[in-house]
Tab-separated table of C-alpha atoms in Angstrom:
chain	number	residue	atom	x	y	z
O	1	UNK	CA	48.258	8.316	-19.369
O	2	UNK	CA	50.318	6.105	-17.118
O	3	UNK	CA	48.775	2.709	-17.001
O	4	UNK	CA	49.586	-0.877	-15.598
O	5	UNK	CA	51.259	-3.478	-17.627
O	6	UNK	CA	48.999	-5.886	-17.042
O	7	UNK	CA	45.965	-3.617	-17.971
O	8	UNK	CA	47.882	-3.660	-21.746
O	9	UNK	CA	48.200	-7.617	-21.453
O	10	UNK	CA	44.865	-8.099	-20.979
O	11	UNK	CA	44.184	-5.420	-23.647
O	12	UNK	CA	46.310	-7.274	-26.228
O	13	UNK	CA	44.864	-10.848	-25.547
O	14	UNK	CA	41.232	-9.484	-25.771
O	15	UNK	CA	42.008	-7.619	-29.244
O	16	UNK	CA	44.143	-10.402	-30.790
O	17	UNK	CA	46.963	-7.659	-31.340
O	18	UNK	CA	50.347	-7.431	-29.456
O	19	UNK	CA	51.742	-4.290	-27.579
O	20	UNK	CA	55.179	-2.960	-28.698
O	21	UNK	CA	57.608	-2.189	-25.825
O	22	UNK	CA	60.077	0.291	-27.027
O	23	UNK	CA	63.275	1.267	-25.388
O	24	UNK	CA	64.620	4.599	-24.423
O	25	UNK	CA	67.559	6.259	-23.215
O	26	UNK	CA	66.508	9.789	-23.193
O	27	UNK	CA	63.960	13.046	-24.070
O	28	UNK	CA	63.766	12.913	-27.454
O	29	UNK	CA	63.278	8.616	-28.032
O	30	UNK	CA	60.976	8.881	-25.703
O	31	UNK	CA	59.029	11.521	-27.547
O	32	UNK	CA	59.343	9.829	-30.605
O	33	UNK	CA	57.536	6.701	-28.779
O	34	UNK	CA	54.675	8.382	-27.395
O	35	UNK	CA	53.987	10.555	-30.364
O	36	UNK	CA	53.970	7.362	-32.241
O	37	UNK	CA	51.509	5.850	-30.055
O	38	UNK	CA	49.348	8.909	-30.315
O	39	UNK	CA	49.010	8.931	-34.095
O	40	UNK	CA	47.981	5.072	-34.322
O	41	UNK	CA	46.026	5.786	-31.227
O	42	UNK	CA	47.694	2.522	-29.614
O	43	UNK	CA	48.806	1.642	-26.037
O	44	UNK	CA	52.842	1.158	-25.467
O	45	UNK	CA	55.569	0.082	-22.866
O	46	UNK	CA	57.816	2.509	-22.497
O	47	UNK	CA	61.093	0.665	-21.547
O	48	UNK	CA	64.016	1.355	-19.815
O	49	UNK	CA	67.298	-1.103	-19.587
O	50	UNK	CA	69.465	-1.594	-16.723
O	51	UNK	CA	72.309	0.459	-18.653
O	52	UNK	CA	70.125	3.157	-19.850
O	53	UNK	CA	69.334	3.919	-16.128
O	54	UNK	CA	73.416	3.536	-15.696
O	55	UNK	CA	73.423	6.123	-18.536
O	56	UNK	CA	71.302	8.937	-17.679
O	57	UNK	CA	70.892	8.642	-14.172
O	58	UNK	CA	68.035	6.238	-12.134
O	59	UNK	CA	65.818	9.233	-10.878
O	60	UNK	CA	66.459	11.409	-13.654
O	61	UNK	CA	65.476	8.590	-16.252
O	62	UNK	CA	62.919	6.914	-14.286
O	63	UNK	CA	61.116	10.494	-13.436
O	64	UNK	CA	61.023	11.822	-16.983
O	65	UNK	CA	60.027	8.790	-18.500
O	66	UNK	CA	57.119	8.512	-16.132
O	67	UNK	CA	56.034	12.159	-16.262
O	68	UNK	CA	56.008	11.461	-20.305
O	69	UNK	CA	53.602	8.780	-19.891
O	70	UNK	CA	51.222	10.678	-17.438
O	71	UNK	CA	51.390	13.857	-19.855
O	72	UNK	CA	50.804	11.595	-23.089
O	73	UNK	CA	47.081	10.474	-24.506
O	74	UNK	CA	47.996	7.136	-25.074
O	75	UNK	CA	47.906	4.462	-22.660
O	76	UNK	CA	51.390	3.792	-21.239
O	77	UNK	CA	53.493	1.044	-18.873
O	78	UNK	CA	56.640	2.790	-18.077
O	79	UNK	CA	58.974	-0.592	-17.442
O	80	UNK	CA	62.090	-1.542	-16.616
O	81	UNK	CA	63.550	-4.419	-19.172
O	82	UNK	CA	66.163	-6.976	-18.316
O	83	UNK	CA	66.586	-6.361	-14.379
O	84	UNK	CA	69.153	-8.736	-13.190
O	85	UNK	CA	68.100	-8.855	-9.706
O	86	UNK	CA	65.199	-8.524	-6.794
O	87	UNK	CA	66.927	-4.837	-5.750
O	88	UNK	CA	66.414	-3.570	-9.295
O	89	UNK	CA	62.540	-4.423	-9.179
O	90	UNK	CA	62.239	-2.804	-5.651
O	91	UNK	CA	63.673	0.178	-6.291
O	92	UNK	CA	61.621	0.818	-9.838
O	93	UNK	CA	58.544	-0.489	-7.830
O	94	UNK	CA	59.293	2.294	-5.367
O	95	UNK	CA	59.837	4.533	-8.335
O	96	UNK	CA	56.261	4.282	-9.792
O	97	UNK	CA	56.865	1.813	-12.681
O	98	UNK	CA	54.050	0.101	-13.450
O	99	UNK	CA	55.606	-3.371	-15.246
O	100	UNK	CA	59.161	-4.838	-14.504
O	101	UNK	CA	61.259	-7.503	-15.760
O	102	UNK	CA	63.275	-10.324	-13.885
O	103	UNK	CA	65.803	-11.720	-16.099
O	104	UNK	CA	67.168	-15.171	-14.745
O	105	UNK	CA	67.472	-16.646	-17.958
O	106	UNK	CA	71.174	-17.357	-17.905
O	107	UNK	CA	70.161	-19.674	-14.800
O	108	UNK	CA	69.107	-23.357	-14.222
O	109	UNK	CA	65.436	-23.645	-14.325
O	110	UNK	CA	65.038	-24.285	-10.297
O	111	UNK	CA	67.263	-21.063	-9.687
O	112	UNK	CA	65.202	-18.901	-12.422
O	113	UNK	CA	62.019	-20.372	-10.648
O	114	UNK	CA	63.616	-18.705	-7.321
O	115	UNK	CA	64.607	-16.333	-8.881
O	116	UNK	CA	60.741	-15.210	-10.152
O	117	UNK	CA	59.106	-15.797	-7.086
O	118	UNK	CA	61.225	-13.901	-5.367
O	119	UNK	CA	60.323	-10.466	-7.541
O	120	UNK	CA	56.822	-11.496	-7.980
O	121	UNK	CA	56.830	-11.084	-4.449
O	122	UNK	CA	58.825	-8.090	-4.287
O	123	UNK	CA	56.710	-6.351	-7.218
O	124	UNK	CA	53.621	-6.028	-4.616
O	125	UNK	CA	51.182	-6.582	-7.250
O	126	UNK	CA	52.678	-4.787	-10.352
O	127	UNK	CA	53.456	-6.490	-13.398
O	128	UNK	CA	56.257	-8.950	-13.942
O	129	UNK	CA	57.208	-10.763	-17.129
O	130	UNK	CA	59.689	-13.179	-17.060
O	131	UNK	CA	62.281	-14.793	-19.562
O	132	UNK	CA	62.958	-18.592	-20.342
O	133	UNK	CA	65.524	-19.885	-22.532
O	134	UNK	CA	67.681	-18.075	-24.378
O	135	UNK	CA	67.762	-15.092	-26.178
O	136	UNK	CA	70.941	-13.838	-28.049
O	137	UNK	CA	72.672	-10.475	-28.552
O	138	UNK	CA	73.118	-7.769	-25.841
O	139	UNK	CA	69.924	-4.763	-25.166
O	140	UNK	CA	72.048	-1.618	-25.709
O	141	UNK	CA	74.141	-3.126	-28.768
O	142	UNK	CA	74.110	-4.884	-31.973
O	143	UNK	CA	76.563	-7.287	-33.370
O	144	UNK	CA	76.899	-11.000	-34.414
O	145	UNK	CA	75.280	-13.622	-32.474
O	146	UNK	CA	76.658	-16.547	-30.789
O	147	UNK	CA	74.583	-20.182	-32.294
O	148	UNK	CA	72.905	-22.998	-30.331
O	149	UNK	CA	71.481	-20.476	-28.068
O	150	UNK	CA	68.928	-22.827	-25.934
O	151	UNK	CA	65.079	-21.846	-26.726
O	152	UNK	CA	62.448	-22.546	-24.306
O	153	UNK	CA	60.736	-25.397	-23.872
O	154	UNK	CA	56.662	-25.694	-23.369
O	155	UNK	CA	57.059	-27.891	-20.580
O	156	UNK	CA	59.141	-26.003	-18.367
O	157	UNK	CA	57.197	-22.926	-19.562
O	158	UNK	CA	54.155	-24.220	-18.135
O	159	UNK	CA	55.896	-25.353	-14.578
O	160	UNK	CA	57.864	-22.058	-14.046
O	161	UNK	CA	54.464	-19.871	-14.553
O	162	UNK	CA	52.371	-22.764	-12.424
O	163	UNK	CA	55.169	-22.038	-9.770
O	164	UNK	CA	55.562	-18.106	-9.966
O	165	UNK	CA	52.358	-16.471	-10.993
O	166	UNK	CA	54.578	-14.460	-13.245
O	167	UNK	CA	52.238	-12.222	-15.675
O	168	UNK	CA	53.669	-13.028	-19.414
O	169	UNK	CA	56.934	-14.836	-20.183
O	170	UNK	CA	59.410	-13.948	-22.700
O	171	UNK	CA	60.467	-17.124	-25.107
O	172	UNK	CA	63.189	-17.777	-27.162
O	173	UNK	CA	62.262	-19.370	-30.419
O	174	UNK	CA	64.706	-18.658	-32.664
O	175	UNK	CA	64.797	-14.608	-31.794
O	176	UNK	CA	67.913	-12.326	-30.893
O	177	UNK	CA	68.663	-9.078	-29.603
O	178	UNK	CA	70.454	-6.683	-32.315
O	179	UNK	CA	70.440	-6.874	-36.164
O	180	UNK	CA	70.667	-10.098	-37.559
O	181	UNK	CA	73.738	-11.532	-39.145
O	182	UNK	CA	71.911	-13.830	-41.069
O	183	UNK	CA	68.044	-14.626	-42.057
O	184	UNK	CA	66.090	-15.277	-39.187
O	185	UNK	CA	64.735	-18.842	-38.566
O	186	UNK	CA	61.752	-18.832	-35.877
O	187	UNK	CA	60.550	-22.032	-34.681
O	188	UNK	CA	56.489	-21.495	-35.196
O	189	UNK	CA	55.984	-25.202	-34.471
O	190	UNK	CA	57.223	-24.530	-30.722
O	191	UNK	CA	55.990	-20.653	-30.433
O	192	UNK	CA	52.586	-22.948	-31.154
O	193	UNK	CA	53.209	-25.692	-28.051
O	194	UNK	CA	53.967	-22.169	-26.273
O	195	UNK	CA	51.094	-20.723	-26.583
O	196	UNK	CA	48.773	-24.044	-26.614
O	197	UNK	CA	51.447	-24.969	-22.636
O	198	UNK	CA	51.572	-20.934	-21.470
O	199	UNK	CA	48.314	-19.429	-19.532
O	200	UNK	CA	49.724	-15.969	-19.770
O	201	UNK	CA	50.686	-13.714	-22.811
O	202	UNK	CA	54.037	-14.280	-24.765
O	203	UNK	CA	56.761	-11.977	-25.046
O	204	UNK	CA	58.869	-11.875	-27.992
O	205	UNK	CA	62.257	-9.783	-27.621
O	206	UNK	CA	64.771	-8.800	-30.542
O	207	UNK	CA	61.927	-7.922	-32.930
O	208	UNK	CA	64.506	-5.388	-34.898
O	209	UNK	CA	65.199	-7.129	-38.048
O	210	UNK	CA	62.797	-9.980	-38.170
O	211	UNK	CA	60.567	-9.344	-41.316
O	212	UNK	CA	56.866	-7.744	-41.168
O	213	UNK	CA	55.457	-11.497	-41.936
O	214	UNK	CA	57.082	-12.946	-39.819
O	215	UNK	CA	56.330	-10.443	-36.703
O	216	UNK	CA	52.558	-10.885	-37.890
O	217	UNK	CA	52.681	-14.393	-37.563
O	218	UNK	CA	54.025	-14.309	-34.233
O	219	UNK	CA	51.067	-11.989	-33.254
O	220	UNK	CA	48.767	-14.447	-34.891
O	221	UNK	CA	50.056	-17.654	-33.055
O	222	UNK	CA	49.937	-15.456	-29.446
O	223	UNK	CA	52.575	-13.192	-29.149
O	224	UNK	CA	51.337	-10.715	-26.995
O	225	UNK	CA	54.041	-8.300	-26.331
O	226	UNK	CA	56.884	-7.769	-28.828
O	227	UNK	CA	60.269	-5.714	-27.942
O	228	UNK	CA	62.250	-3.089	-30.188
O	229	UNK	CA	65.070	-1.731	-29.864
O	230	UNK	CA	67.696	-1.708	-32.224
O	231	UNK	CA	65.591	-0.164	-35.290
O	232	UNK	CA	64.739	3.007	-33.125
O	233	UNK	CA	68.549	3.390	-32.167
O	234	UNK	CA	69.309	3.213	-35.924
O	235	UNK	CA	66.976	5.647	-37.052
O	236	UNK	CA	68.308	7.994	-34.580
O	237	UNK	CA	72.144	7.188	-35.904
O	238	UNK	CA	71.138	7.563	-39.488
O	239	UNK	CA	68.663	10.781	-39.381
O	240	UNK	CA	71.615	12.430	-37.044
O	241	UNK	CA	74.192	11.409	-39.684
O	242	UNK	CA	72.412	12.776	-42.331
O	243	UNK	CA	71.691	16.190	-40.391
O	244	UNK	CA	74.856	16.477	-39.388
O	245	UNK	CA	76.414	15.842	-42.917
O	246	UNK	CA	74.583	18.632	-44.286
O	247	UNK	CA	75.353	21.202	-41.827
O	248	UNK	CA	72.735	22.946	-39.228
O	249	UNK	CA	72.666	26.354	-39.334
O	250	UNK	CA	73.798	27.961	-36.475
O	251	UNK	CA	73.800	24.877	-34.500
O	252	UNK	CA	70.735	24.785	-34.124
O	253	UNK	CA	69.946	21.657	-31.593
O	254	UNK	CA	66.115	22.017	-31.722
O	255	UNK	CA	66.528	21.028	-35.705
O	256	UNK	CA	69.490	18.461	-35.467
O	257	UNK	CA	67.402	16.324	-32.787
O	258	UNK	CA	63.863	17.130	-34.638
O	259	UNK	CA	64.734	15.620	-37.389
O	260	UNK	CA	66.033	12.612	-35.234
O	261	UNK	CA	62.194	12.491	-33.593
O	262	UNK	CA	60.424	12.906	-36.508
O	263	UNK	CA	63.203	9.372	-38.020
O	264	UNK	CA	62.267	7.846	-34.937
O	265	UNK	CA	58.430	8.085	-34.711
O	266	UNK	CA	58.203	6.464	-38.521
O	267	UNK	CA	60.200	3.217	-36.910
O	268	UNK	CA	57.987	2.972	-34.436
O	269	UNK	CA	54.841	3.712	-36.101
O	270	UNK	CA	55.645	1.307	-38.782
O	271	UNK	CA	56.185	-1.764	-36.109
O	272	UNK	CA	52.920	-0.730	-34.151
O	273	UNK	CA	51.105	-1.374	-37.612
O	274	UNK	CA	52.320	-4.590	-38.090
O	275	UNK	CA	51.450	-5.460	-34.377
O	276	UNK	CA	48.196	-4.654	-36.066
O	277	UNK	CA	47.466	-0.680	-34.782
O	278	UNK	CA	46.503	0.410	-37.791
């Protein structure tokens, strides 16, 4: 069932669990999703980046992905991730979407501020999570990641949600989009002052590599939303490998991307139980 964003939120800070946001670029991921989310009988965002809408087409995308979540029996928030400006959030507003993201983290805090209010504003009452500080790595790929990336800090956490009325606020504490080059290091001392400065639920992107302890301390410190991306993509890579390394009989699509679903639903299955859907 489609849902609001902020119905999850609330959801996820009265259970003490986090909902996992999931991206998707077509049919078959976002079957995997929901079907996942139906066996652990747990609520989902169902994202979409900028450059999978560049990909498969805005109203083609946004439409499927939308009539997925009304069809499906788990609570979904169909929402676009990353959107660089106020004209993105308008038009998936005016699409249906029920949760969108502004992304102004590359900007001084006053300008990010602006930025938020702005789409807040523009949203017309559906959700809008936010991002402060910075958060490595690029949404649609993986590769190494650049150091002294700038995390957030609790103080100008609390003024730009004071300022905006945003509804959660991603944080960078150590966290990266993509596979990891190295071992993690998250700062738990400051996802702490977060979530001790922050009135509104936490957001924790580039989950894809951080271990299954770690992820479940995040949840238990106030992480309230956590993003993945990069696993799903790899499951699909390696289960279409395989297939396609042993041959399908008489090209057979229906097996070659079943098997990819099937890869797919385990990754996301397996995060939702450490987000504690068990």
């Amino acid at each position: 069932m489609l849902v609001s964003g902020r119905d999850l939120l609330q959801q996820a800070v009265a259970e003490g669990r986090a909902i996992g946001s999931f991206n998707t670029y077509n049919l078959e991921i976002s079957r995997a999703i929901l079907r996942a989310a139906e066996a652990r009988n747990a609520p989902v965002f169902l994202a979409i980046g900028t450059g999978a809408f560049d990909y498969a087409g805005f109203e083609v995308l946004a439409g499927a992905s939308l009539a997925a979540a009304r069809a499906s029996t788990a609570p979904v928030a169909v929402h676009v991730d990353h959107a660089p400006d106020v004209e993105t959030i308008a038009r998936c507003v005016d699409a249906g979407l029920t949760s969108v993201m502004i992304d102004g983290s590359k900007l001084a805090l006053t300008e990010n501020i602006a930025l938020i209010q702005r789409a807040v504003e523009t949203a017309s009452g559906v959700c809008v999570e936010a991002e402060l500080g910075g958060i490595a790595g690029a949404e649609d790929s993986s590769g190494a990641h650049e150091a002294g990336i700038p995390m957030t800090d609790p103080e100008d956490a609390a003024r730009l949600v004071a300022e905006t009325g945003v509804d959660s606020l991603a944080i960078a504490i150590g966290n990266a989009h993509g596979f990891y080059t190295g071992e993690p290091n998250l700062d738990f001392d400051r996802l702490r002052d977060l979530e001790a400065a922050v009135p509104v639920p936490l957001v924790l992107h580039g989950a894809s590599g951080i271990s299954d302890e770690d992820l479940a301390r995040c949840v238990e410190l106030g992480v309230r939303k956590v993003n993945v991306n990069t696993e799903i993509r790899f499951a699909l890579f390696e289960s279409l490998t395989a297939v396609l390394r042993d041959g399908v009989p008489g090209y057979d699509v229906t097996k070659l991307f079943g098997a990819a679903v099937v890869a797919m639903q385990q990754a996301v299955e397996e995060k939702l139980s450490v987000f504690g859907w068990r």
